[in-house]
Amino acid sequence: MYRILIAEDSKPILRNIKELLSKSELPVQVVHTASNGEDALKGFASHFIDILITDIRMPKMDGLALIEEAKKANPKLKVVLISGYNDFEYTRKAINLQVADYLLKPVERSALIEVMERVIAQICEECRDEFAGLDVILEPAASRRLTLQPEFFRRKKLVILLHLQYFHPEAPGWRPESIQNVLSRSFSQHPFWVFAINKPRQMLVLTEPSFIESTVSTMERLAEIRARLYEEGLSTSITGRFMPIMPKDIADCCHALSDFISSRISILEPCLADMAYPGSQSIEVLEDMERLGARYCDMIIKLQKEPFLRQLGEQLGKWGRSNLRIVQLQRFVALLANAFALHQSVRDERIDWEFQAEMQQLFERTSYVDFCSGLLTLLENRFTLVQSLNKKSGYELFLLIDGYLQSNLYSQVSLNDLVAAFHVSPSYISRVVRKHAQRTLMQHYLDLKITEARKVMKSNPDLKIKELSEALCFYDQHYFSKVFKEYAGCNPSEYKRMLHGNGS
């Protein structure tokens, strides 16, 4: 409901406006009336007013002076002036004070309804603009359903973020409406607004500044919320910003809280953290995850399946006992997934994507033991896949590379060209060629070119050596002769004489 204050020194006009509004079916409520500006100003001290309807000329304090003072209490106050005068000076001052609309005496029902509908529409539009920033953090379905009453925008809010604990049994009560009901029952004297946001396992909770009482610490309040949610089967980590902020700043605050709690939540125990005091939740760096991950990635590269799985099982058990932070575990799992993706002999983006998705889904398991079992099984299967690809695809890849090179003897193929053509790493190409050709990639390619040159010289003995050199993409004839001698045992001129001497 939009709260209205009417200031009018004519009692019949005041009663008429109040009665018309009460019968209008508009979402408005007259919370205060006054017969002069001074009495009206007292109403602003005891009520939050959305719309002021005031006469221009009143005793003690006129309408324009009242507007100036009232806007100090609520800068977004909407004002409707009532006037029976065509006074240009008053009108000019009213414009400077950003009056929303005018009504002429006698006030008629149709004019009043029309003006109030316009003013309410202005307030709604301003509220939407002010809260538009929430669209970037709300879960899309929640954003589409979002409707907030004007009461929401009247005061600053405290921002609290809930994070559902990982490796916890299914939580059917993890819905905004369920959580709002729990909080409203537990803290009935305080209003709550709960939203699903676009970060997994997180909920945004807003409440009034009065929620933090002078006799209760912020951490005690967080502990109370956690206890109430736990009674409903919800194990949650909770953080908050307990300096009240305006709705337009909520989105940025929510981002900061999300990063803050995500870096602190651990495998087994939920945490409480006041963002203003980061030390309220100590962070122990258990291991250098990058260094540890590199050791396991090295075993993946070397396909040391058995020691990898044995040592990883032991490491996961150790982390469970030491209550490792989730962000560290997620980083470690990502390092392993990337190592397998890089190792695979012939890249298949669909298989890689499915593997990455399966690794992430492990964090939705209902217990840490189940997570560990699933991770070890998934990695064992991945090892088996990569080993089978390595056994059967190395020679197949060499044949493909060899065919590609032979098809491009009259152009210049680089290692990067082969990487782009076959979607494998440069180092893997080099290893495959050396293994199956018994020489480097460049040596193999030059040998193919010289073999082609000898065939051409036999079939076309009149072709000049310089022309043949250029056709095979050697940068000059001298270099061609040098390479030719290295691979054929003689230079091109000697080879041609040998061919003629044999009568070919």
CSV table of N, CA, C and O in Angstrom, one decimal, residues 4 6 11-26 28-30 33 53 107-109 112-113:
chain,number,residue,atom,x,y,z
A,4,ILE,N,-0.3,7.8,2.2
A,4,ILE,CA,-0.7,9.2,1.8
A,4,ILE,C,-0.9,10.1,3.0
A,4,ILE,O,-1.5,9.7,4.0
A,6,ILE,N,-2.5,13.9,3.8
A,6,ILE,CA,-3.3,15.0,3.2
A,6,ILE,C,-3.1,16.3,4.1
A,6,ILE,O,-3.4,16.2,5.3
A,11,LYS,N,-11.8,21.8,6.0
A,11,LYS,CA,-12.2,20.4,6.4
A,11,LYS,C,-13.1,19.7,5.5
A,11,LYS,O,-12.9,18.5,5.2
A,12,PRO,N,-14.1,20.4,4.8
A,12,PRO,CA,-14.9,19.7,3.8
A,12,PRO,C,-14.1,19.2,2.7
A,12,PRO,O,-14.3,18.0,2.2
A,13,ILE,N,-13.1,19.9,2.2
A,13,ILE,CA,-12.3,19.5,1.0
A,13,ILE,C,-11.4,18.3,1.5
A,13,ILE,O,-11.3,17.3,0.8
A,14,LEU,N,-10.9,18.4,2.7
A,14,LEU,CA,-10.0,17.3,3.2
A,14,LEU,C,-10.8,16.0,3.4
A,14,LEU,O,-10.4,14.9,3.0
A,15,ARG,N,-12.1,16.1,3.9
A,15,ARG,CA,-12.9,14.9,4.1
A,15,ARG,C,-13.3,14.3,2.8
A,15,ARG,O,-13.3,13.1,2.6
A,16,ASN,N,-13.6,15.2,1.8
A,16,ASN,CA,-14.0,14.7,0.4
A,16,ASN,C,-12.8,13.9,-0.2
A,16,ASN,O,-13.1,12.8,-0.8
A,17,ILE,N,-11.6,14.5,-0.1
A,17,ILE,CA,-10.4,13.8,-0.7
A,17,ILE,C,-10.2,12.4,-0.1
A,17,ILE,O,-10.0,11.4,-0.7
A,18,LYS,N,-10.3,12.4,1.3
A,18,LYS,CA,-10.1,11.2,2.0
A,18,LYS,C,-11.1,10.1,1.7
A,18,LYS,O,-10.8,8.9,1.5
A,19,GLU,N,-12.4,10.6,1.6
A,19,GLU,CA,-13.5,9.6,1.3
A,19,GLU,C,-13.3,9.1,-0.2
A,19,GLU,O,-13.5,7.9,-0.4
A,20,LEU,N,-13.0,10.0,-1.1
A,20,LEU,CA,-12.8,9.5,-2.5
A,20,LEU,C,-11.7,8.5,-2.6
A,20,LEU,O,-11.8,7.5,-3.4
A,21,LEU,N,-10.6,8.7,-1.9
A,21,LEU,CA,-9.5,7.8,-1.9
A,21,LEU,C,-9.9,6.4,-1.3
A,21,LEU,O,-9.5,5.4,-1.8
A,22,SER,N,-10.6,6.4,-0.2
A,22,SER,CA,-11.0,5.2,0.5
A,22,SER,C,-11.9,4.4,-0.4
A,22,SER,O,-11.9,3.1,-0.3
A,23,LYS,N,-12.7,5.0,-1.3
A,23,LYS,CA,-13.6,4.3,-2.2
A,23,LYS,C,-13.0,4.0,-3.6
A,23,LYS,O,-13.7,3.5,-4.4
A,24,SER,N,-11.8,4.4,-3.8
A,24,SER,CA,-11.2,4.4,-5.1
A,24,SER,C,-10.7,3.0,-5.6
A,24,SER,O,-10.5,2.8,-6.8
A,25,GLU,N,-10.5,2.1,-4.6
A,25,GLU,CA,-9.9,0.8,-4.9
A,25,GLU,C,-8.4,0.9,-5.4
A,25,GLU,O,-7.9,-0.1,-5.9
A,26,LEU,N,-7.8,2.0,-5.2
A,26,LEU,CA,-6.4,2.2,-5.5
A,26,LEU,C,-5.6,1.6,-4.3
A,26,LEU,O,-6.1,1.6,-3.2
A,28,VAL,N,-3.8,2.5,-1.9
A,28,VAL,CA,-3.4,3.6,-1.1
A,28,VAL,C,-4.0,3.6,0.2
A,28,VAL,O,-5.1,3.0,0.4
A,29,GLN,N,-3.3,4.2,1.2
A,29,GLN,CA,-3.9,4.3,2.6
A,29,GLN,C,-3.5,5.7,3.1
A,29,GLN,O,-2.4,6.1,3.1
A,30,VAL,N,-4.6,6.4,3.5
A,30,VAL,CA,-4.3,7.8,4.1
A,30,VAL,C,-3.9,7.5,5.6
A,30,VAL,O,-4.7,7.0,6.4
A,33,THR,N,-3.7,13.2,8.4
A,33,THR,CA,-4.3,14.4,7.8
A,33,THR,C,-3.9,15.5,8.7
A,33,THR,O,-3.6,15.4,9.9
A,53,ILE,N,-0.4,15.0,-0.5
A,53,ILE,CA,-1.5,15.8,-1.2
A,53,ILE,C,-1.6,17.1,-0.3
A,53,ILE,O,-2.1,17.0,0.8
A,107,VAL,N,-12.1,19.5,-5.9
A,107,VAL,CA,-11.5,18.3,-6.4
A,107,VAL,C,-12.6,17.3,-6.8
A,107,VAL,O,-13.4,16.9,-6.0
A,108,GLU,N,-12.6,16.8,-8.1
A,108,GLU,CA,-13.5,15.9,-8.6
A,108,GLU,C,-12.9,14.5,-8.6
A,108,GLU,O,-11.7,14.3,-8.7
A,109,ARG,N,-13.8,13.5,-8.4
A,109,ARG,CA,-13.4,12.1,-8.3
A,109,ARG,C,-12.6,11.7,-9.5
A,109,ARG,O,-11.5,11.1,-9.4
A,112,LEU,N,-9.1,13.2,-9.5
A,112,LEU,CA,-8.3,12.7,-8.4
A,112,LEU,C,-7.7,11.3,-8.8
A,112,LEU,O,-6.5,11.0,-8.6
A,113,ILE,N,-8.6,10.4,-9.3
A,113,ILE,CA,-8.2,9.1,-9.6
A,113,ILE,C,-7.2,9.1,-10.7
A,113,ILE,O,-6.2,8.4,-10.7
